XYZ file of C-alpha atoms in Angstrom:
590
model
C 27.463 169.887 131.212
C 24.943 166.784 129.495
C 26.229 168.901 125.860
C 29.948 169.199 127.061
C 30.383 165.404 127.512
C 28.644 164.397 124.590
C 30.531 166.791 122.410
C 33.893 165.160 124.208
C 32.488 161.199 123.611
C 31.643 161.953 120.225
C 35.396 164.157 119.701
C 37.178 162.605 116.676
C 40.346 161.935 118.658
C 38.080 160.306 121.483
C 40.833 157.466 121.079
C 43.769 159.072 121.728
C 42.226 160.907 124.677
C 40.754 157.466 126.190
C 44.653 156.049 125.574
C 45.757 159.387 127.394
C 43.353 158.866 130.368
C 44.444 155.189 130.767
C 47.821 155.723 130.124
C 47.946 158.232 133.411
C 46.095 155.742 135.265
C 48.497 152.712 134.653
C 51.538 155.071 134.941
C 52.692 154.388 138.469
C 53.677 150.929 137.401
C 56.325 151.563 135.113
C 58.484 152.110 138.618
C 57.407 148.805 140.616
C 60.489 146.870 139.170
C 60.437 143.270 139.007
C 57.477 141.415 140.305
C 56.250 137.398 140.731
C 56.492 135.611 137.831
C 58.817 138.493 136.004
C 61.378 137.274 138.710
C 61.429 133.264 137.233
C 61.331 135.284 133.665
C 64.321 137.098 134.550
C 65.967 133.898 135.773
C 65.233 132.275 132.508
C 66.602 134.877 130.034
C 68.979 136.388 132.115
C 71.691 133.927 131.354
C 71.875 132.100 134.554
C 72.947 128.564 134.828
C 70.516 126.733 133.172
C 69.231 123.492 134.098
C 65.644 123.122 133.801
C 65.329 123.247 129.799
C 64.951 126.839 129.505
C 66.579 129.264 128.069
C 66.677 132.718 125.818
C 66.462 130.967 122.581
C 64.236 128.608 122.448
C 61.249 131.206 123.970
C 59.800 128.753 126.123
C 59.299 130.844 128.943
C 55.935 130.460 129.575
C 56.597 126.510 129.772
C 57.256 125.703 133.286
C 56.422 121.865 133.455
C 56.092 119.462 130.908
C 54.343 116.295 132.516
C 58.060 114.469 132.483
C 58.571 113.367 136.306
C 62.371 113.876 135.433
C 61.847 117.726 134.765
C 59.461 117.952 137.921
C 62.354 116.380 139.811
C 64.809 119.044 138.511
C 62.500 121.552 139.987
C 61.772 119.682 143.203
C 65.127 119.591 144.011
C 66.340 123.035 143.201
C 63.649 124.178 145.405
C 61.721 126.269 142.543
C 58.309 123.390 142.782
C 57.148 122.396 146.448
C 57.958 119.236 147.735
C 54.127 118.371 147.085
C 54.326 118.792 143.056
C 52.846 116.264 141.185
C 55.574 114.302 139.009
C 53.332 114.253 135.776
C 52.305 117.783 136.129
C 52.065 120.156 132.917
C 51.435 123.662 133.070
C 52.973 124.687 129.426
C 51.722 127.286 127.679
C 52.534 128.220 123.662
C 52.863 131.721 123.774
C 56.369 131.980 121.445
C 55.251 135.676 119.823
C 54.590 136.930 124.034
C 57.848 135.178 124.420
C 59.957 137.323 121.743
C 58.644 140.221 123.260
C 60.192 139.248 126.737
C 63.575 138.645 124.916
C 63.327 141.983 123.141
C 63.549 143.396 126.413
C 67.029 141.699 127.808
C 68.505 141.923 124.279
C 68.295 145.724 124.600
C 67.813 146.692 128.264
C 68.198 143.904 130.539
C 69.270 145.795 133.690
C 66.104 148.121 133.055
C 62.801 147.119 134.775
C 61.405 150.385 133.889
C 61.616 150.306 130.208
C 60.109 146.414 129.596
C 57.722 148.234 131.935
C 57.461 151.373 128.951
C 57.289 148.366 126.644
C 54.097 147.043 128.354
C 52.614 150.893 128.423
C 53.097 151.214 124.607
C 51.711 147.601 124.164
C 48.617 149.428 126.547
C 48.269 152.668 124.494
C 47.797 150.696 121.268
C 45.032 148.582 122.913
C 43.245 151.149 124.140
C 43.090 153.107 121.122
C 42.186 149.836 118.873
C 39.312 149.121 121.275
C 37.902 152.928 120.816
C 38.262 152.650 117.102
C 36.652 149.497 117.364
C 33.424 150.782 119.097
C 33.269 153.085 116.123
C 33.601 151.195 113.698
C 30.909 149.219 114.961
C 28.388 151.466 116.417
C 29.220 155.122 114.505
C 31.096 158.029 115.583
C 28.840 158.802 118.581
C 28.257 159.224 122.488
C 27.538 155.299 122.447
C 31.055 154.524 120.989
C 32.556 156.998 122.962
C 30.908 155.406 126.393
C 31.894 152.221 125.529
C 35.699 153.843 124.382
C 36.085 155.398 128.051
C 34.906 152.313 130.020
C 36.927 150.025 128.073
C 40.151 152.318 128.750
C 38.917 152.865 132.398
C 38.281 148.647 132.703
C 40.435 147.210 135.982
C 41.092 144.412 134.403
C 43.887 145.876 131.931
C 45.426 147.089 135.486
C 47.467 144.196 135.936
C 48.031 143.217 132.208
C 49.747 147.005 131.677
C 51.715 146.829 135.140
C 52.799 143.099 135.531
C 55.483 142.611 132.787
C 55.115 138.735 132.760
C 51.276 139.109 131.724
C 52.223 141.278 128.705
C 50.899 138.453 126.589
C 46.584 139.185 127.708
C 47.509 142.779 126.301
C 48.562 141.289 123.162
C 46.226 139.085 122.322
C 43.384 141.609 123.176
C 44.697 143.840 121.059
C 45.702 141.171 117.681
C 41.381 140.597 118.760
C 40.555 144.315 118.232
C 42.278 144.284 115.056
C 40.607 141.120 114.106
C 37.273 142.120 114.518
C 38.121 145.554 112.484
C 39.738 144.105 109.684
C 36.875 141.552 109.903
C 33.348 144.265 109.846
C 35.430 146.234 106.988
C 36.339 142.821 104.644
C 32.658 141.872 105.172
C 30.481 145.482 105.174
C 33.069 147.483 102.878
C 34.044 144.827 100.516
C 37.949 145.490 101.522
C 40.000 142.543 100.229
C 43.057 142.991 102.312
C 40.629 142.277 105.519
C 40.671 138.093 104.145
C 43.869 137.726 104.496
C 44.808 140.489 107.868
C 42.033 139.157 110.018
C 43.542 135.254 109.881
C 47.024 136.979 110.084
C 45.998 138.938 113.204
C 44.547 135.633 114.935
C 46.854 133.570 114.299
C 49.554 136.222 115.874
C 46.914 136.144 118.565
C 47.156 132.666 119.391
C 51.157 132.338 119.452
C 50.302 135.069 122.108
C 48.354 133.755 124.475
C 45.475 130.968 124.642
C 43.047 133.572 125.067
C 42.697 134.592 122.308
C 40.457 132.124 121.516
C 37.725 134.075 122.684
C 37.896 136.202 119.367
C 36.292 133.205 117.486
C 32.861 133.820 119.797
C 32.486 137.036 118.501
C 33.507 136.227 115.228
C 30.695 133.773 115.350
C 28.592 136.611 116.869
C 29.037 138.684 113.773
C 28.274 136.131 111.019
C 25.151 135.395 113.618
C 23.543 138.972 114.224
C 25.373 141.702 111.683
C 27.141 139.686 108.549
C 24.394 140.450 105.606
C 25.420 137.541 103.059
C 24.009 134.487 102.624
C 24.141 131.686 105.053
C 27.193 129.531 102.895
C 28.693 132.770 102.538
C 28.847 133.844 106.046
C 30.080 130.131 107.120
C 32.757 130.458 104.448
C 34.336 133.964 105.830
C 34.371 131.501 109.078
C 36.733 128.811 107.567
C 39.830 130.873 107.237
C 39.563 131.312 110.973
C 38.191 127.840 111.822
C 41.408 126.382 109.743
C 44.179 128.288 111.633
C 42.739 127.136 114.839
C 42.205 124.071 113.906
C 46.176 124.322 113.163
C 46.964 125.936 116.429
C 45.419 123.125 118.426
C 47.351 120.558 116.640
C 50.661 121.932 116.864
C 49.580 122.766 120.722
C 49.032 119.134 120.863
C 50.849 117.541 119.099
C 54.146 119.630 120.789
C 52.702 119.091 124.547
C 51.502 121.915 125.330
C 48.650 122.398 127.800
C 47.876 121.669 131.531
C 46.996 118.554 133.378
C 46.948 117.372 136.986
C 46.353 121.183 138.688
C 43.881 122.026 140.855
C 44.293 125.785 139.485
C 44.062 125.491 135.638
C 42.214 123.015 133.433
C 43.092 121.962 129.754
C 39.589 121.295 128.113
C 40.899 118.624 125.961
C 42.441 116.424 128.552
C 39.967 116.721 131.290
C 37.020 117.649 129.483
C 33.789 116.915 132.313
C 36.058 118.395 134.795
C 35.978 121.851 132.422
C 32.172 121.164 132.006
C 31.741 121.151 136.088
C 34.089 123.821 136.197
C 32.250 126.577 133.415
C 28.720 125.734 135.956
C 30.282 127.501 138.914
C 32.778 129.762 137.865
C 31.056 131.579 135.062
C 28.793 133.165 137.208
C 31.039 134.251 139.249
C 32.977 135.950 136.470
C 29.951 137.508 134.613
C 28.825 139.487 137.771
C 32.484 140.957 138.265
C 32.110 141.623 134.520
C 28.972 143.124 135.105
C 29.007 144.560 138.296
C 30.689 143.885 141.523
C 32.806 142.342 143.260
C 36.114 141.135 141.801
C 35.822 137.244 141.057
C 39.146 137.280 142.507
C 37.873 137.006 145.945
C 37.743 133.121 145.586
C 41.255 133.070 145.581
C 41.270 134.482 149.738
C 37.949 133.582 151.032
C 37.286 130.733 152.901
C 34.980 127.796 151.614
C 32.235 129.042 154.466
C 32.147 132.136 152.031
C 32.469 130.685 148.665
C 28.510 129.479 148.412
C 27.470 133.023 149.206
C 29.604 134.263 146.292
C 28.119 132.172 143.861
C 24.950 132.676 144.942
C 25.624 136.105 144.608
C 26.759 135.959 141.179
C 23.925 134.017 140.047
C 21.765 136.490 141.286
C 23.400 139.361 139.494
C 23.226 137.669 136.234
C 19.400 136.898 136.507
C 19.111 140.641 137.570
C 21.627 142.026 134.399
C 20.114 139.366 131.789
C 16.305 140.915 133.019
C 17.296 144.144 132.397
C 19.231 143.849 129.198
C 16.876 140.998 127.688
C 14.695 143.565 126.254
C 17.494 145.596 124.164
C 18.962 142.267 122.913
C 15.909 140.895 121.746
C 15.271 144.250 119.282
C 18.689 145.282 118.276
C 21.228 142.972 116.570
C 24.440 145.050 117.034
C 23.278 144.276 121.074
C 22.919 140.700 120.139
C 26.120 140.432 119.001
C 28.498 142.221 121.669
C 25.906 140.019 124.174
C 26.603 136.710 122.440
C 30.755 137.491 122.139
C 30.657 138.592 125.555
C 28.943 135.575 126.623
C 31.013 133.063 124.335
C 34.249 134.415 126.093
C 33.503 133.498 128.913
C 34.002 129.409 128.740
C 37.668 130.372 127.233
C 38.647 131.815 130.335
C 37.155 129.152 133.178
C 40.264 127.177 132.498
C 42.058 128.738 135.950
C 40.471 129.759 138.787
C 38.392 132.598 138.581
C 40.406 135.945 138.461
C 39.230 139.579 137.438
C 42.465 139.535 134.729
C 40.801 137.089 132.950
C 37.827 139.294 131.611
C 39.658 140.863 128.738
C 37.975 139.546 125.868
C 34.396 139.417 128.488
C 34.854 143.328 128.795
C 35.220 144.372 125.151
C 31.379 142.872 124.626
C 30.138 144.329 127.807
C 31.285 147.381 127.448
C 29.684 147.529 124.138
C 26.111 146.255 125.422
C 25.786 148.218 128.562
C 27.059 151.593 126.889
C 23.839 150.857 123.897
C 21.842 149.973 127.004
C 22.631 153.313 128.981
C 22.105 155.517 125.970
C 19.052 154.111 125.194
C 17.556 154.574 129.130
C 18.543 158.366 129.229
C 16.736 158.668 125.924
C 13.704 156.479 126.797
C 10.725 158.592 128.457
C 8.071 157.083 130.946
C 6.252 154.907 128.655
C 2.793 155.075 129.185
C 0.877 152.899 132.065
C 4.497 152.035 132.724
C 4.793 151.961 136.381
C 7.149 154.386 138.150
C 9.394 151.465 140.157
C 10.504 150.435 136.487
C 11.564 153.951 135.756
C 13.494 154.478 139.000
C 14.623 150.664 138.515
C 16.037 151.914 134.822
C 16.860 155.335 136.499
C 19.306 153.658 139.580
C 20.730 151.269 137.046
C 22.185 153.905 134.744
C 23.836 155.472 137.905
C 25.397 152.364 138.975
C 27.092 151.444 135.773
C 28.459 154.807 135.207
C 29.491 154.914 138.574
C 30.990 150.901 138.984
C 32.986 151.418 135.055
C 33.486 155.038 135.500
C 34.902 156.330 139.250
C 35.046 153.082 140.728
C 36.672 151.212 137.556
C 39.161 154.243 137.594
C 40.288 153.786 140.998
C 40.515 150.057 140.454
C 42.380 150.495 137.603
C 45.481 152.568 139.604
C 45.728 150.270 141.704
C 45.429 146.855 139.883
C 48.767 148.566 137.700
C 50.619 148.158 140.626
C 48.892 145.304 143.020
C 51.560 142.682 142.095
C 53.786 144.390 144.697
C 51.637 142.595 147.311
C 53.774 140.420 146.884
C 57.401 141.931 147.326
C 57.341 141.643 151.071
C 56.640 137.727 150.935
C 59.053 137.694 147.955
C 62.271 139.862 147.380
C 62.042 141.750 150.559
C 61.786 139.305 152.877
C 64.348 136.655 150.235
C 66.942 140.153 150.270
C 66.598 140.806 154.391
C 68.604 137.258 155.025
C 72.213 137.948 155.635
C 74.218 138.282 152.682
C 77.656 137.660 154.556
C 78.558 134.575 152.396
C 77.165 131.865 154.970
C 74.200 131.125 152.230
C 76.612 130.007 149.692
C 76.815 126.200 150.009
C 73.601 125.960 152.069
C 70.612 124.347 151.730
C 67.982 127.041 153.039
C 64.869 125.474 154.946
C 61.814 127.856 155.617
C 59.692 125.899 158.265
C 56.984 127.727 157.860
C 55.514 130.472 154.800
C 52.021 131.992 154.809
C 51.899 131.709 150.768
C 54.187 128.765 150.261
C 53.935 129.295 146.534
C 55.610 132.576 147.406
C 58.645 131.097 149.583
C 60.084 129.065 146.642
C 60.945 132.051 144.818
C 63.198 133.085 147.540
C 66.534 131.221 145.664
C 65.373 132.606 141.981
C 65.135 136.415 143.963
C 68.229 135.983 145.772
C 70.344 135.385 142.189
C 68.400 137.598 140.201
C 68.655 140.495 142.244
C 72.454 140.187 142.924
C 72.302 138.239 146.193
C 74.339 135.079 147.120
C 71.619 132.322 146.934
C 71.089 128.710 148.944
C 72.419 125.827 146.793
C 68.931 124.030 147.666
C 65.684 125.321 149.115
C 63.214 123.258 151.035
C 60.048 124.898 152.142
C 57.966 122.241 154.756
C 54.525 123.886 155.489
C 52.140 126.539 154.909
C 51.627 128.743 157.677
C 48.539 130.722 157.855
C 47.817 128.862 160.683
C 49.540 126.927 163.733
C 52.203 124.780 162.778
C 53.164 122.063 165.257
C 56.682 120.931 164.758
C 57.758 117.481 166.681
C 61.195 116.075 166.714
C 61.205 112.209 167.130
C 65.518 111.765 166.389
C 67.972 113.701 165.440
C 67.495 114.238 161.790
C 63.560 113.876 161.886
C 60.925 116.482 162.036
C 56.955 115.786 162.203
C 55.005 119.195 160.888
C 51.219 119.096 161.368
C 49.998 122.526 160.169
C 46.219 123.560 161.272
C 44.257 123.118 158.365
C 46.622 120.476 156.359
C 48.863 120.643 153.662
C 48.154 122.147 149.773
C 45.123 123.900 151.523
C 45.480 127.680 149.406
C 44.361 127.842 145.707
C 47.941 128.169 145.115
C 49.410 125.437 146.548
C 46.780 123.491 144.129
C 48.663 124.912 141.294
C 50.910 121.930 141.759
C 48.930 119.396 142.733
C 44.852 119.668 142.093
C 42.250 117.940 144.187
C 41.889 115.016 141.522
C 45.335 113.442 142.205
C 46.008 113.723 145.926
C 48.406 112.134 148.212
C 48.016 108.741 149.936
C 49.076 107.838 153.362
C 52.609 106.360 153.237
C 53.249 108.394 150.111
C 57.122 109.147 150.052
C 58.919 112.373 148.170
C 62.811 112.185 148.093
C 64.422 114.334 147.305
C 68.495 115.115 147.915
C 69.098 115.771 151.360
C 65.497 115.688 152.547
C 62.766 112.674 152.345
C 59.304 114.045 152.825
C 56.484 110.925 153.839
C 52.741 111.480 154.077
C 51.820 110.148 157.573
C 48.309 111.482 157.941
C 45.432 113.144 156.290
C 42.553 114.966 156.489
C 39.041 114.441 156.253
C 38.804 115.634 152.580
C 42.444 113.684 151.765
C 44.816 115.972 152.257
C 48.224 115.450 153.817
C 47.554 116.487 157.355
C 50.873 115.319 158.844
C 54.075 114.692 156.879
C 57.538 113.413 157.821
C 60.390 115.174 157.063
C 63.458 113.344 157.255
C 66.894 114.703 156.296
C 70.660 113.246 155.721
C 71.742 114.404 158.955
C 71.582 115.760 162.358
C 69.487 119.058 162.232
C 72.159 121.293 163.037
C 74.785 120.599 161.365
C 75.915 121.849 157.838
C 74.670 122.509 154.994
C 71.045 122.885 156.713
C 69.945 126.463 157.315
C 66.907 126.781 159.096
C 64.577 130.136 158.973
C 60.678 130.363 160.093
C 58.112 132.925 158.804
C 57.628 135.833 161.812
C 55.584 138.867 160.844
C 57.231 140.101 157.431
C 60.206 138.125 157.498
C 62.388 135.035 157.958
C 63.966 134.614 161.538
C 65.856 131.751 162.111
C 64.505 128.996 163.440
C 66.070 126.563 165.952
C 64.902 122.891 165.734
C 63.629 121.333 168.939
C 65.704 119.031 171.258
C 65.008 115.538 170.277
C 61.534 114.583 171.881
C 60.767 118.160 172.005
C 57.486 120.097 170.227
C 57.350 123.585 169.534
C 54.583 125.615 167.552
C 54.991 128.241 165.472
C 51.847 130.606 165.674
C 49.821 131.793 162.334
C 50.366 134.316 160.362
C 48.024 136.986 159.100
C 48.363 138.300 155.346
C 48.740 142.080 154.884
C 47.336 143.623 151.445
């Protein structure tokens, strides 16, 4: 058995049998349709009636603020940002070559979810085979390369990259880094000229990809560190091709607006740089241990604060325990040093949001490449002499537990990250679809009281119209409702919400409006139809209680008023003036 899977990790088409092996994995996912964010993608390219500055042509997709208060309005009002949003907000991201991709797919099959899906699975193949060829190239045509090949096609993470069309763009940019770092070793060990000019080309179709492909530049730095064999100036100048185009790319990205500013869920680096600092302290940790073992940093995103301080403790703890146990093999070996350092220099690139496990692309390709050196090594290190036995079952129980966490376990992960953005489709299309459809949305604003994932319930308009369905001329979504929500009614066109736990108190609902700019007391959001006003908060400044007055008696036209019960809206029926009612808590089902 030990001879069969060497001879298959050392095979010649190793590659294309790691791609196979993914590909089956990830398969399931070309049939999931639409999900999330491919919805408000749809809605963009589609064609619809366009009035928040996108559209097909200009590939701005992945722009969805711009800091203008005018623009934020727009989206306020239609419904699409919660009534909370921060007017200067900017989540816009440059990611034009991602973009053309997207309008590839509804200029030749728009009505077909399962071939942008295919497009995403070829897009997946290529990667996979890139990052085997890779390992070769950089450690030799043997069981090391080939352990590293199979983990990295096995890896979660590419789960929700190859399922979830709108995050195409971390599969490209992976992949332009692969080809990077290939072009790269063979310019610099192999004296191949076309390598200076394809490994800028490759970055800089990187970058108009996606911002993480930034990370490549660690491990380019890694290589002129540990493995480039020419002089010092001559390793800094094979740098300043690289160093130039991103030096471009940030200037453009600048100078055309691009970025994020004022949410709690990403951070820009150049406009709130000590708030990035604080940030890379606690969530690197967190990130390296789900890099390096278990569990998914993307726990933060559902646990309550009680449970956040164990997780970081936990994560420290697990890097102290990895960096002890790999410390020796990257002090002696520089190919070690180098996947160690890239692995480690990717990391700061990627605390910008909120820790994730689909964030460890470019973290993955360097681990993989350490800890499958490091295994091969232990199963051919013997008892060393004097060496006590708990350091040889220590070694021993480690080998099993990386196989088994990037092997098996990865696997499993890996089906069902491909399809875990259907989650979703029950707070989304399903429950957006299940509201009658017998014409008496058309004219109507649509209020949903209450929404356990509020970031969820303003999609409900952009599902309706995508997916054929009449939709509500405005939506208006009050209060999250994971907990209690007590509703009073002072007048007639008044209603006082007090939710358990405050407003913006999810990690989403801080995509709109982060920690550093909160509400005040007396704070006032109009908006047509409906004037929300901050009338209390909570003890860390949060709205706790908010005013919501409309132009109108309750029940009358063009108000339509629904309320989160189990999986779906119900309607809900305002109380009598002077009247309270509560609407209990909901529970989320994964």
């Amino acid at each position: 058995m030990k001879r069969f899977i060497e001879r298959v990790l050392g095979h010649r088409s190793l590659p294309y049998i790691c791609a196979g092996i993914g590909l089956l994995l990830v398969l399931p996912s070309a049939w999931i349709g639409w999900q999330q964010d491919d919805l408000t993608q749809r809605f963009f390219l589609h064609g619809y009636a366009d009035t928040t500055g996108h559209g097909a042509a200009n590939l701005e997709i992945f722009t969805f603020l711009t800091g203008n208060p005018a623009q934020a309005k727009v989206l306020m009002d239609m419904g699409v940002a919660p009534w909370w949003t921060l007017p200067t907000l900017r989540l816009a991201f440059w990611r034009p070559l991602a973009a053309l991709t997207h309008y590839l797919d509804y200029l030749l099959w728009p009505e077909s979810p399962i071939l942008m899906h295919v497009q995403s699975l070829v897009w997946f193949i290529a990667l996979v085979i890139a990052g085997a060829y890779l390992y070769r190239r950089y450690l030799g045509v043997n069981v090391m390369a080939g352990l590293a090949a199979l983990f990295f096609a096995l890896d979660d993470v590419h789960g929700l990259a190859a399922g979830w069309i709108a995050n195409r763009n971390t599969l490209l940019t992976l992949l332009a880094g692969c080809l990077v770092l290939l072009v790269h070793d063979r310019w610099r060990r192999d004296g191949w000229k076309p390598g200076f000019i394809l490994g800028p080309l490759f970055l800089a179709a990187g970058l108009l990809a996606g911002e993480s492909m930034l990370a490549v530049c660690g491990y380019l730095f890694a290589y002129a560190l540990f493995l480039d064999h020419g002089t010092v100036r001559r390793r800094i100048r094979s740098l300043l091709p690289y160093a130039v185009l991103t030096v471009i790319w940030f200037v453009i990205r600048s100078e055309r607006g691009y970025g994020t500013w004022g949410s709690g869920y990403y951070i820009d680096p150049l406009s709130e740089p000590l708030r990035f600092l604080e940030a890379v302290g606690m969530r690197a940790p967190l990130l390296l241990a789900d890099q390096l073992f278990l569990p998914p940093s993307s726990l933060v995103l559902f646990l309550g604060e009680h449970l956040l301080s164990p997780l970081l403790i936990w994560g420290a703890v697990i890097v102290v325990l990895f960096g002890f146990l790999l410390w020796p093999l990257i002090r002696s070996d520089r190919v070690s040093r180098f996947w160690a350092t890239g692995m480690l220099l990717s990391v700061p690139i990627v605390c910008t949001a909120l820790p994730h496990s689909r964030l460890l692309m470019f973290t993955g390709l360097g681990a993989f490449g350490l800890i499958a050196i490091w295994i091969q090594r232990a199963r051919e290190c013997n008892a060393r002499p004097g060496e006590p036995r708990t350091h040889v079952r220590v070694r021993r129980w480690a080998v099993i537990l990386l196989v088994a966490v990037h092997g098996p376990i990865a696997a499993l992960s890996l089906v069902y990250n491909a399809t875990s953005t259907t989650f979703a489709q029950k707070y989304i299309q399903d429950a957006a679809l299940a509201l009658e459809d017998d014409g008496s949305m058309r004219g109507t604003d649509l209020v949903i009281v209450n929404h356990p994932i509020p970031f969820y319930a303003h999609q409900a308009g952009i599902a309706r119209m995508v997916l054929g369905s009449v939709p509500p001329r405005r939506l208006r979504v009050l209060s999250p409702g994971l907990e209690a929500v007590h509703i009073l009614r002072p007048d007639s066109a008044t209603l006082i919400v007090r939710p358990e736990g405050g407003f913006i108190s999810s990690s989403f609902d801080n995509v709109f409006r982060g920690p550093a700019h909160p509400m005040v007391k007396g704070e006032r959001v109009t908006l047509t139809g409906m004037t929300a006003e901050v009338i209390d908060l909570t003890d860390d400044g949060r709205p706790a209680g908010v005013q919501f007055r409309f132009a109108g008696r309750l029940e009358d036209r063009p108000w339509r008023w629904v309320q989160w019960e189990g999986n779906r809206y119900v309607p809900f029926v305002p109380p009598p003036v002077g009247g309270h009612v509560e609407l209990p808590g909901s529970k989320l089902e994964f």
